[in-house]
Amino acid sequence: MTSVSTANRSASTKPWKPYRVVPKSWWPDLWLLVAFLAFSALLVWPTFVVEFDVWMREFVEAHRPAWAYYVSRVLIFSGQFGLLGVVALALASIVAYRSRTIRPLLALIVTYLITGGILILKVISDRVAPRWKEDESDPTLPFADVDQALLFSNLEPSMSYPSGHVLNTIVWFGFIVLLVGSHMRSWQRHALRWTPPIIATVAMIVLSWHWVSDVPAGIFIGFLILRFILRINWATMRFPPALAWLEPENKILGIPPATYREFFRSSYAPIEPDEQRLRQRWPDGSPVAPKL
């Protein structure tokens, strides 16, 4: 009875099919980094970019209707790091349970650590927000002027640059597409990738939570992180001895752990033939299973 139920469960288990559009070149990554550094240089002294930031802040504060403020307070949650992390954790747990693999959760942990590490960059850049005190109910709060809106301002609190909200939407909604994108239509994947960053950008500018120039920096770093995540062969990489316990069934099947050289070669490489087969379909519409 047990063997029959186990066999039925194994037959009903579908392998995880991460939807990876693998970057083919490193040049875009290099240009994203150069663009971030060059754009950041324009914020070290009072340039036209900083002056535009202050002008836009004053324009929004003078013309913002009450309804736009409250709608933006709701929409801004689309870029909250904690909320997106919880949603991604729930989805990764469901995918891991249904596929009987720890790999979606491993991808989540790596993404979470890399994205959380951007807090270091926000601390180093030391830039205040347009309204840079925390108590928004106080109408006497100071607004940063052109000289105070620069990087390395030495004011507190100062963690505005780059925009974490935009970065989070790019990375985490891109990660959600990685998790379950193979079950979506093309327009759904595009909507999930591009709509949240636009919503978060508009909402945080309306709320004066970020400068306009914080947005491009968040875009540059967000895509750098996402492109790195997409390059990893989450579903097919071989685990070394230190991680072999994550897949105990390999020991039962007599599959030895990979050497560390094999681990790095299998984890960070262009799309593999087996993963290409996951994109193929049988005549009945079901996905072609990978070779084991």
PDB file of C-alpha atoms in Angstrom:
ATOM      1  CA  MET A   1       0.000   0.000   0.000  1.00  0.00           C
ATOM      2  CA  THR A   2       2.805   2.358   0.932  1.00  0.00           C
ATOM      3  CA  SER A   3       4.825   1.541  -2.166  1.00  0.00           C
ATOM      4  CA  VAL A   4       1.793   2.173  -4.367  1.00  0.00           C
ATOM      5  CA  SER A   5       1.096   5.565  -2.770  1.00  0.00           C
ATOM      6  CA  THR A   6       4.778   6.492  -3.038  1.00  0.00           C
ATOM      7  CA  ALA A   7       4.794   5.530  -6.700  1.00  0.00           C
ATOM      8  CA  ASN A   8       1.651   7.563  -7.336  1.00  0.00           C
ATOM      9  CA  ARG A   9       3.164  10.562  -5.562  1.00  0.00           C
ATOM     10  CA  SER A  10       6.360  10.282  -7.612  1.00  0.00           C
ATOM     11  CA  ALA A  11       4.374  10.014 -10.822  1.00  0.00           C
ATOM     12  CA  SER A  12       2.361  13.115  -9.962  1.00  0.00           C
ATOM     13  CA  THR A  13       5.438  15.169  -9.026  1.00  0.00           C
ATOM     14  CA  LYS A  14       6.459  17.553 -11.792  1.00  0.00           C
ATOM     15  CA  PRO A  15      10.013  18.893 -11.989  1.00  0.00           C
ATOM     16  CA  TRP A  16      10.506  22.569 -11.305  1.00  0.00           C
ATOM     17  CA  LYS A  17      10.821  24.486 -14.567  1.00  0.00           C
ATOM     18  CA  PRO A  18      12.354  27.893 -13.801  1.00  0.00           C
ATOM     19  CA  TYR A  19      11.662  30.407 -16.531  1.00  0.00           C
ATOM     20  CA  ARG A  20      15.115  31.761 -17.323  1.00  0.00           C
ATOM     21  CA  VAL A  21      15.830  34.145 -20.152  1.00  0.00           C
ATOM     22  CA  VAL A  22      19.580  33.746 -19.747  1.00  0.00           C
ATOM     23  CA  PRO A  23      21.711  36.820 -20.577  1.00  0.00           C
ATOM     24  CA  LYS A  24      24.037  35.959 -23.449  1.00  0.00           C
ATOM     25  CA  SER A  25      26.590  38.709 -22.921  1.00  0.00           C
ATOM     26  CA  TRP A  26      28.378  40.468 -20.068  1.00  0.00           C
ATOM     27  CA  TRP A  27      28.531  43.774 -21.901  1.00  0.00           C
ATOM     28  CA  PRO A  28      25.103  44.976 -20.693  1.00  0.00           C
ATOM     29  CA  ASP A  29      26.190  44.227 -17.121  1.00  0.00           C
ATOM     30  CA  LEU A  30      29.331  46.294 -17.596  1.00  0.00           C
ATOM     31  CA  TRP A  31      27.352  49.187 -19.082  1.00  0.00           C
ATOM     32  CA  LEU A  32      24.830  49.042 -16.258  1.00  0.00           C
ATOM     33  CA  LEU A  33      27.670  49.362 -13.750  1.00  0.00           C
ATOM     34  CA  VAL A  34      29.303  52.196 -15.700  1.00  0.00           C
ATOM     35  CA  ALA A  35      25.946  53.968 -15.982  1.00  0.00           C
ATOM     36  CA  PHE A  36      25.400  53.676 -12.233  1.00  0.00           C
ATOM     37  CA  LEU A  37      28.847  55.111 -11.432  1.00  0.00           C
ATOM     38  CA  ALA A  38      28.536  57.909 -13.989  1.00  0.00           C
ATOM     39  CA  PHE A  39      25.053  58.847 -12.828  1.00  0.00           C
ATOM     40  CA  SER A  40      26.173  58.788  -9.187  1.00  0.00           C
ATOM     41  CA  ALA A  41      28.986  61.214 -10.044  1.00  0.00           C
ATOM     42  CA  LEU A  42      26.337  63.775 -11.054  1.00  0.00           C
ATOM     43  CA  LEU A  43      24.973  63.716  -7.510  1.00  0.00           C
ATOM     44  CA  VAL A  44      28.201  64.497  -5.662  1.00  0.00           C
ATOM     45  CA  TRP A  45      27.890  68.246  -6.297  1.00  0.00           C
ATOM     46  CA  PRO A  46      24.940  70.551  -7.196  1.00  0.00           C
ATOM     47  CA  THR A  47      24.391  69.651 -10.858  1.00  0.00           C
ATOM     48  CA  PHE A  48      21.298  70.105 -13.020  1.00  0.00           C
ATOM     49  CA  VAL A  49      20.195  66.605 -11.946  1.00  0.00           C
ATOM     50  CA  VAL A  50      20.055  67.605  -8.287  1.00  0.00           C
ATOM     51  CA  GLU A  51      18.360  70.884  -9.141  1.00  0.00           C
ATOM     52  CA  PHE A  52      15.702  68.975 -11.092  1.00  0.00           C
ATOM     53  CA  ASP A  53      15.209  66.664  -8.094  1.00  0.00           C
ATOM     54  CA  VAL A  54      14.470  69.610  -5.820  1.00  0.00           C
ATOM     55  CA  TRP A  55      12.218  71.274  -8.422  1.00  0.00           C
ATOM     56  CA  MET A  56      10.207  68.083  -8.870  1.00  0.00           C
ATOM     57  CA  ARG A  57       9.865  67.656  -5.098  1.00  0.00           C
ATOM     58  CA  GLU A  58       8.513  71.191  -4.727  1.00  0.00           C
ATOM     59  CA  PHE A  59       6.174  70.758  -7.707  1.00  0.00           C
ATOM     60  CA  VAL A  60       4.727  67.525  -6.307  1.00  0.00           C
ATOM     61  CA  GLU A  61       4.267  68.983  -2.830  1.00  0.00           C
ATOM     62  CA  ALA A  62       2.454  72.018  -4.269  1.00  0.00           C
ATOM     63  CA  HIS A  63       0.142  70.089  -6.620  1.00  0.00           C
ATOM     64  CA  ARG A  64      -0.479  66.766  -4.870  1.00  0.00           C
ATOM     65  CA  PRO A  65      -4.194  66.138  -4.197  1.00  0.00           C
ATOM     66  CA  ALA A  66      -5.168  64.306  -1.031  1.00  0.00           C
ATOM     67  CA  TRP A  67      -6.492  61.278  -2.916  1.00  0.00           C
ATOM     68  CA  ALA A  68      -3.140  60.833  -4.715  1.00  0.00           C
ATOM     69  CA  TYR A  69      -1.354  60.742  -1.363  1.00  0.00           C
ATOM     70  CA  TYR A  70      -3.555  58.001   0.077  1.00  0.00           C
ATOM     71  CA  VAL A  71      -3.578  55.963  -3.140  1.00  0.00           C
ATOM     72  CA  SER A  72       0.215  56.168  -3.255  1.00  0.00           C
ATOM     73  CA  ARG A  73       0.457  54.998   0.363  1.00  0.00           C
ATOM     74  CA  VAL A  74      -1.260  51.798  -0.779  1.00  0.00           C
ATOM     75  CA  LEU A  75       0.599  51.378  -4.068  1.00  0.00           C
ATOM     76  CA  ILE A  76       4.010  51.871  -2.451  1.00  0.00           C
ATOM     77  CA  PHE A  77       3.689  48.427  -0.878  1.00  0.00           C
ATOM     78  CA  SER A  78       4.442  46.984  -4.321  1.00  0.00           C
ATOM     79  CA  GLY A  79       8.087  47.832  -3.648  1.00  0.00           C
ATOM     80  CA  GLN A  80       8.389  46.927   0.045  1.00  0.00           C
ATOM     81  CA  PHE A  81      11.326  44.562   0.595  1.00  0.00           C
ATOM     82  CA  GLY A  82       9.739  42.668   3.490  1.00  0.00           C
ATOM     83  CA  LEU A  83       6.356  42.171   1.824  1.00  0.00           C
ATOM     84  CA  LEU A  84       7.852  41.025  -1.468  1.00  0.00           C
ATOM     85  CA  GLY A  85      10.179  38.673   0.396  1.00  0.00           C
ATOM     86  CA  VAL A  86       7.234  37.064   2.188  1.00  0.00           C
ATOM     87  CA  VAL A  87       5.275  36.652  -1.062  1.00  0.00           C
ATOM     88  CA  ALA A  88       8.311  35.145  -2.789  1.00  0.00           C
ATOM     89  CA  LEU A  89       8.887  32.826   0.189  1.00  0.00           C
ATOM     90  CA  ALA A  90       5.307  31.574   0.024  1.00  0.00           C
ATOM     91  CA  LEU A  91       5.512  30.912  -3.709  1.00  0.00           C
ATOM     92  CA  ALA A  92       8.942  29.277  -3.443  1.00  0.00           C
ATOM     93  CA  SER A  93       7.678  27.025  -0.646  1.00  0.00           C
ATOM     94  CA  ILE A  94       4.684  25.927  -2.717  1.00  0.00           C
ATOM     95  CA  VAL A  95       6.849  25.232  -5.762  1.00  0.00           C
ATOM     96  CA  ALA A  96       9.404  23.369  -3.632  1.00  0.00           C
ATOM     97  CA  TYR A  97       6.704  21.219  -2.033  1.00  0.00           C
ATOM     98  CA  ARG A  98       5.011  20.343  -5.303  1.00  0.00           C
ATOM     99  CA  SER A  99       8.293  19.600  -7.073  1.00  0.00           C
ATOM    100  CA  ARG A 100       9.844  17.826  -4.067  1.00  0.00           C
ATOM    101  CA  THR A 101      13.022  19.900  -4.344  1.00  0.00           C
ATOM    102  CA  ILE A 102      14.780  22.463  -2.173  1.00  0.00           C
ATOM    103  CA  ARG A 103      16.107  24.385  -5.179  1.00  0.00           C
ATOM    104  CA  PRO A 104      13.408  27.131  -5.327  1.00  0.00           C
ATOM    105  CA  LEU A 105      14.091  27.955  -1.680  1.00  0.00           C
ATOM    106  CA  LEU A 106      17.826  27.987  -2.320  1.00  0.00           C
ATOM    107  CA  ALA A 107      17.267  30.467  -5.154  1.00  0.00           C
ATOM    108  CA  LEU A 108      15.158  32.577  -2.787  1.00  0.00           C
ATOM    109  CA  ILE A 109      17.855  32.666  -0.104  1.00  0.00           C
ATOM    110  CA  VAL A 110      20.564  33.735  -2.557  1.00  0.00           C
ATOM    111  CA  THR A 111      18.318  36.436  -4.021  1.00  0.00           C
ATOM    112  CA  TYR A 112      17.370  37.663  -0.551  1.00  0.00           C
ATOM    113  CA  LEU A 113      20.994  37.920   0.612  1.00  0.00           C
ATOM    114  CA  ILE A 114      22.152  39.769  -2.501  1.00  0.00           C
ATOM    115  CA  THR A 115      19.227  42.192  -2.457  1.00  0.00           C
ATOM    116  CA  GLY A 116      19.578  42.808   1.276  1.00  0.00           C
ATOM    117  CA  GLY A 117      23.266  43.550   0.751  1.00  0.00           C
ATOM    118  CA  ILE A 118      22.293  46.688  -1.165  1.00  0.00           C
ATOM    119  CA  LEU A 119      21.605  48.275   2.229  1.00  0.00           C
ATOM    120  CA  ILE A 120      25.378  48.642   2.508  1.00  0.00           C
ATOM    121  CA  LEU A 121      25.382  50.731  -0.668  1.00  0.00           C
ATOM    122  CA  LYS A 122      22.541  52.876   0.681  1.00  0.00           C
ATOM    123  CA  VAL A 123      24.504  53.533   3.865  1.00  0.00           C
ATOM    124  CA  ILE A 124      27.687  54.396   1.970  1.00  0.00           C
ATOM    125  CA  SER A 125      25.918  56.769  -0.452  1.00  0.00           C
ATOM    126  CA  ASP A 126      24.490  58.664   2.559  1.00  0.00           C
ATOM    127  CA  ARG A 127      21.735  60.604   0.783  1.00  0.00           C
ATOM    128  CA  VAL A 128      18.662  62.002   2.529  1.00  0.00           C
ATOM    129  CA  ALA A 129      15.139  61.639   1.176  1.00  0.00           C
ATOM    130  CA  PRO A 130      13.234  64.684  -0.199  1.00  0.00           C
ATOM    131  CA  ARG A 131      11.469  64.968   3.149  1.00  0.00           C
ATOM    132  CA  TRP A 132      14.179  63.688   5.383  1.00  0.00           C
ATOM    133  CA  LYS A 133      12.670  63.414   8.843  1.00  0.00           C
ATOM    134  CA  GLU A 134      10.676  60.348   9.816  1.00  0.00           C
ATOM    135  CA  ASP A 135       7.555  61.875  11.419  1.00  0.00           C
ATOM    136  CA  GLU A 136       5.351  62.792   8.452  1.00  0.00           C
ATOM    137  CA  SER A 137       2.610  64.128  10.727  1.00  0.00           C
ATOM    138  CA  ASP A 138       4.790  67.097  11.677  1.00  0.00           C
ATOM    139  CA  PRO A 139       4.169  69.947   9.167  1.00  0.00           C
ATOM    140  CA  THR A 140       7.367  71.725  10.230  1.00  0.00           C
ATOM    141  CA  LEU A 141       9.669  68.999   8.931  1.00  0.00           C
ATOM    142  CA  PRO A 142      12.608  70.321   6.931  1.00  0.00           C
ATOM    143  CA  PHE A 143      12.876  69.661   3.209  1.00  0.00           C
ATOM    144  CA  ALA A 144      16.334  69.054   1.816  1.00  0.00           C
ATOM    145  CA  ASP A 145      17.614  71.814  -0.438  1.00  0.00           C
ATOM    146  CA  VAL A 146      20.061  71.438  -3.336  1.00  0.00           C
ATOM    147  CA  ASP A 147      23.148  71.362  -1.122  1.00  0.00           C
ATOM    148  CA  GLN A 148      21.581  68.843   1.270  1.00  0.00           C
ATOM    149  CA  ALA A 149      20.290  66.545  -1.477  1.00  0.00           C
ATOM    150  CA  LEU A 150      23.775  65.434  -2.519  1.00  0.00           C
ATOM    151  CA  LEU A 151      25.435  62.119  -1.868  1.00  0.00           C
ATOM    152  CA  PHE A 152      27.514  61.859   1.314  1.00  0.00           C
ATOM    153  CA  SER A 153      25.344  64.478   3.026  1.00  0.00           C
ATOM    154  CA  ASN A 154      26.159  63.468   6.645  1.00  0.00           C
ATOM    155  CA  LEU A 155      22.507  64.030   7.568  1.00  0.00           C
ATOM    156  CA  GLU A 156      20.220  61.575   9.345  1.00  0.00           C
ATOM    157  CA  PRO A 157      18.342  59.485   8.349  1.00  0.00           C
ATOM    158  CA  SER A 158      20.031  59.109   4.982  1.00  0.00           C
ATOM    159  CA  MET A 159      19.443  55.900   3.014  1.00  0.00           C
ATOM    160  CA  SER A 160      17.662  57.183  -0.081  1.00  0.00           C
ATOM    161  CA  TYR A 161      20.129  56.225  -2.809  1.00  0.00           C
ATOM    162  CA  PRO A 162      19.626  54.055  -4.785  1.00  0.00           C
ATOM    163  CA  SER A 163      15.864  53.560  -4.654  1.00  0.00           C
ATOM    164  CA  GLY A 164      15.200  50.300  -2.854  1.00  0.00           C
ATOM    165  CA  HIS A 165      11.549  50.304  -3.935  1.00  0.00           C
ATOM    166  CA  VAL A 166      12.386  50.280  -7.647  1.00  0.00           C
ATOM    167  CA  LEU A 167      15.212  47.810  -7.132  1.00  0.00           C
ATOM    168  CA  ASN A 168      12.946  45.475  -5.149  1.00  0.00           C
ATOM    169  CA  THR A 169      10.223  45.452  -7.785  1.00  0.00           C
ATOM    170  CA  ILE A 170      12.711  44.626 -10.541  1.00  0.00           C
ATOM    171  CA  VAL A 171      14.446  41.860  -8.608  1.00  0.00           C
ATOM    172  CA  TRP A 172      11.525  40.259  -6.773  1.00  0.00           C
ATOM    173  CA  PHE A 173       8.933  40.337  -9.525  1.00  0.00           C
ATOM    174  CA  GLY A 174      11.640  39.057 -11.860  1.00  0.00           C
ATOM    175  CA  PHE A 175      12.265  36.287  -9.334  1.00  0.00           C
ATOM    176  CA  ILE A 176       8.545  35.450  -9.249  1.00  0.00           C
ATOM    177  CA  VAL A 177       8.634  35.102 -13.038  1.00  0.00           C
ATOM    178  CA  LEU A 178      11.650  32.817 -12.610  1.00  0.00           C
ATOM    179  CA  LEU A 179       9.645  30.676 -10.170  1.00  0.00           C
ATOM    180  CA  VAL A 180       6.339  30.315 -11.996  1.00  0.00           C
ATOM    181  CA  GLY A 181       6.806  32.078 -15.336  1.00  0.00           C
ATOM    182  CA  SER A 182       6.672  28.796 -17.279  1.00  0.00           C
ATOM    183  CA  HIS A 183       2.983  28.600 -16.328  1.00  0.00           C
ATOM    184  CA  MET A 184       2.224  32.145 -17.547  1.00  0.00           C
ATOM    185  CA  ARG A 185       1.452  33.666 -20.892  1.00  0.00           C
ATOM    186  CA  SER A 186       3.948  36.057 -22.441  1.00  0.00           C
ATOM    187  CA  TRP A 187       1.861  39.178 -21.704  1.00  0.00           C
ATOM    188  CA  GLN A 188       1.489  38.098 -18.066  1.00  0.00           C
ATOM    189  CA  ARG A 189       5.248  37.774 -17.646  1.00  0.00           C
ATOM    190  CA  HIS A 190       5.831  41.186 -19.238  1.00  0.00           C
ATOM    191  CA  ALA A 191       3.133  42.798 -17.087  1.00  0.00           C
ATOM    192  CA  LEU A 192       4.614  41.294 -13.928  1.00  0.00           C
ATOM    193  CA  ARG A 193       8.104  42.491 -14.833  1.00  0.00           C
ATOM    194  CA  TRP A 194       7.328  46.069 -15.875  1.00  0.00           C
ATOM    195  CA  THR A 195       4.141  47.243 -14.172  1.00  0.00           C
ATOM    196  CA  PRO A 196       5.339  47.113 -10.516  1.00  0.00           C
ATOM    197  CA  PRO A 197       8.476  49.260 -11.102  1.00  0.00           C
ATOM    198  CA  ILE A 198       6.360  51.933 -12.785  1.00  0.00           C
ATOM    199  CA  ILE A 199       3.787  51.881  -9.986  1.00  0.00           C
ATOM    200  CA  ALA A 200       6.462  52.049  -7.269  1.00  0.00           C
ATOM    201  CA  THR A 201       8.261  54.909  -9.028  1.00  0.00           C
ATOM    202  CA  VAL A 202       5.143  57.063  -9.329  1.00  0.00           C
ATOM    203  CA  ALA A 203       4.002  56.322  -5.764  1.00  0.00           C
ATOM    204  CA  MET A 204       7.287  57.123  -4.045  1.00  0.00           C
ATOM    205  CA  ILE A 205       7.742  60.387  -5.989  1.00  0.00           C
ATOM    206  CA  VAL A 206       4.189  61.455  -5.110  1.00  0.00           C
ATOM    207  CA  LEU A 207       4.946  60.702  -1.433  1.00  0.00           C
ATOM    208  CA  SER A 208       8.339  62.505  -1.593  1.00  0.00           C
ATOM    209  CA  TRP A 209       9.976  59.330  -0.318  1.00  0.00           C
ATOM    210  CA  HIS A 210      12.634  59.399  -3.039  1.00  0.00           C
ATOM    211  CA  TRP A 211      14.246  61.814  -5.437  1.00  0.00           C
ATOM    212  CA  VAL A 212      13.653  61.269  -9.145  1.00  0.00           C
ATOM    213  CA  SER A 213      17.363  60.527  -9.597  1.00  0.00           C
ATOM    214  CA  ASP A 214      17.139  57.678  -7.076  1.00  0.00           C
ATOM    215  CA  VAL A 215      15.082  55.775  -9.656  1.00  0.00           C
ATOM    216  CA  PRO A 216      17.683  55.248 -12.436  1.00  0.00           C
ATOM    217  CA  ALA A 217      20.204  54.064  -9.854  1.00  0.00           C
ATOM    218  CA  GLY A 218      17.690  51.513  -8.555  1.00  0.00           C
ATOM    219  CA  ILE A 219      17.032  50.364 -12.125  1.00  0.00           C
ATOM    220  CA  PHE A 220      20.741  49.919 -12.894  1.00  0.00           C
ATOM    221  CA  ILE A 221      21.473  47.895  -9.743  1.00  0.00           C
ATOM    222  CA  GLY A 222      18.180  45.990  -9.923  1.00  0.00           C
ATOM    223  CA  PHE A 223      18.892  44.679 -13.398  1.00  0.00           C
ATOM    224  CA  LEU A 224      22.477  43.824 -12.436  1.00  0.00           C
ATOM    225  CA  ILE A 225      21.173  41.629  -9.618  1.00  0.00           C
ATOM    226  CA  LEU A 226      18.417  40.070 -11.714  1.00  0.00           C
ATOM    227  CA  ARG A 227      20.782  39.246 -14.569  1.00  0.00           C
ATOM    228  CA  PHE A 228      23.080  37.498 -12.097  1.00  0.00           C
ATOM    229  CA  ILE A 229      20.178  35.456 -10.690  1.00  0.00           C
ATOM    230  CA  LEU A 230      19.049  34.462 -14.187  1.00  0.00           C
ATOM    231  CA  ARG A 231      22.487  33.136 -15.059  1.00  0.00           C
ATOM    232  CA  ILE A 232      22.418  30.470 -12.344  1.00  0.00           C
ATOM    233  CA  ASN A 233      21.216  27.020 -13.371  1.00  0.00           C
ATOM    234  CA  TRP A 234      18.966  26.551 -10.347  1.00  0.00           C
ATOM    235  CA  ALA A 235      17.205  23.426 -11.612  1.00  0.00           C
ATOM    236  CA  THR A 236      20.215  21.543 -13.016  1.00  0.00           C
ATOM    237  CA  MET A 237      23.312  22.539 -11.048  1.00  0.00           C
ATOM    238  CA  ARG A 238      25.051  19.759  -9.141  1.00  0.00           C
ATOM    239  CA  PHE A 239      25.596  20.181  -5.412  1.00  0.00           C
ATOM    240  CA  PRO A 240      29.068  19.799  -3.825  1.00  0.00           C
ATOM    241  CA  PRO A 241      29.617  17.791  -0.599  1.00  0.00           C
ATOM    242  CA  ALA A 242      28.825  20.838   1.590  1.00  0.00           C
ATOM    243  CA  LEU A 243      25.354  21.065   0.019  1.00  0.00           C
ATOM    244  CA  ALA A 244      24.717  17.404  -0.753  1.00  0.00           C
ATOM    245  CA  TRP A 245      22.471  17.081   2.316  1.00  0.00           C
ATOM    246  CA  LEU A 246      19.945  19.318   0.563  1.00  0.00           C
ATOM    247  CA  GLU A 247      19.136  16.412  -1.737  1.00  0.00           C
ATOM    248  CA  PRO A 248      19.340  13.248   0.394  1.00  0.00           C
ATOM    249  CA  GLU A 249      17.649  11.177  -2.310  1.00  0.00           C
ATOM    250  CA  ASN A 250      20.844  11.349  -4.364  1.00  0.00           C
ATOM    251  CA  LYS A 251      22.611   9.268  -1.738  1.00  0.00           C
ATOM    252  CA  ILE A 252      19.848   6.661  -1.905  1.00  0.00           C
ATOM    253  CA  LEU A 253      20.105   6.586  -5.697  1.00  0.00           C
ATOM    254  CA  GLY A 254      23.893   6.326  -5.529  1.00  0.00           C
ATOM    255  CA  ILE A 255      24.540   9.716  -7.166  1.00  0.00           C
ATOM    256  CA  PRO A 256      27.821  11.120  -5.771  1.00  0.00           C
ATOM    257  CA  PRO A 257      28.199  14.829  -4.895  1.00  0.00           C
ATOM    258  CA  ALA A 258      29.861  17.025  -7.475  1.00  0.00           C
ATOM    259  CA  THR A 259      33.362  18.300  -7.091  1.00  0.00           C
ATOM    260  CA  TYR A 260      33.560  22.033  -6.445  1.00  0.00           C
ATOM    261  CA  ARG A 261      34.802  22.561  -9.985  1.00  0.00           C
ATOM    262  CA  GLU A 262      31.783  20.651 -11.325  1.00  0.00           C
ATOM    263  CA  PHE A 263      29.520  22.633  -9.008  1.00  0.00           C
ATOM    264  CA  PHE A 264      30.679  26.007 -10.331  1.00  0.00           C
ATOM    265  CA  ARG A 265      30.630  24.831 -13.942  1.00  0.00           C
ATOM    266  CA  SER A 266      27.105  23.465 -13.605  1.00  0.00           C
ATOM    267  CA  SER A 267      25.675  26.339 -11.569  1.00  0.00           C
ATOM    268  CA  TYR A 268      26.894  29.331 -13.501  1.00  0.00           C
ATOM    269  CA  ALA A 269      26.763  28.600 -17.202  1.00  0.00           C
ATOM    270  CA  PRO A 270      24.663  29.301 -20.299  1.00  0.00           C
ATOM    271  CA  ILE A 271      21.319  27.588 -20.659  1.00  0.00           C
ATOM    272  CA  GLU A 272      21.762  23.831 -20.844  1.00  0.00           C
ATOM    273  CA  PRO A 273      20.178  21.388 -23.309  1.00  0.00           C
ATOM    274  CA  ASP A 274      18.035  19.843 -20.564  1.00  0.00           C
ATOM    275  CA  GLU A 275      16.661  23.254 -19.669  1.00  0.00           C
ATOM    276  CA  GLN A 276      15.937  23.952 -23.304  1.00  0.00           C
ATOM    277  CA  ARG A 277      13.912  20.755 -23.396  1.00  0.00           C
ATOM    278  CA  LEU A 278      11.790  22.125 -20.538  1.00  0.00           C
ATOM    279  CA  ARG A 279      10.582  24.809 -22.957  1.00  0.00           C
ATOM    280  CA  GLN A 280       9.461  22.139 -25.450  1.00  0.00           C
ATOM    281  CA  ARG A 281       6.014  20.602 -25.442  1.00  0.00           C
ATOM    282  CA  TRP A 282       4.590  17.224 -26.298  1.00  0.00           C
ATOM    283  CA  PRO A 283       1.677  17.175 -28.783  1.00  0.00           C
ATOM    284  CA  ASP A 284      -0.761  17.134 -25.848  1.00  0.00           C
ATOM    285  CA  GLY A 285       0.701  20.365 -24.504  1.00  0.00           C
ATOM    286  CA  SER A 286       2.528  18.875 -21.521  1.00  0.00           C
ATOM    287  CA  PRO A 287       6.185  19.850 -20.949  1.00  0.00           C
ATOM    288  CA  VAL A 288       8.977  17.490 -21.933  1.00  0.00           C
ATOM    289  CA  ALA A 289      10.621  16.144 -18.783  1.00  0.00           C
ATOM    290  CA  PRO A 290      14.378  16.634 -18.343  1.00  0.00           C
ATOM    291  CA  LYS A 291      16.822  13.757 -18.575  1.00  0.00           C
ATOM    292  CA  LEU A 292      17.881  12.376 -15.205  1.00  0.00           C
TER     293      LEU A 292
END
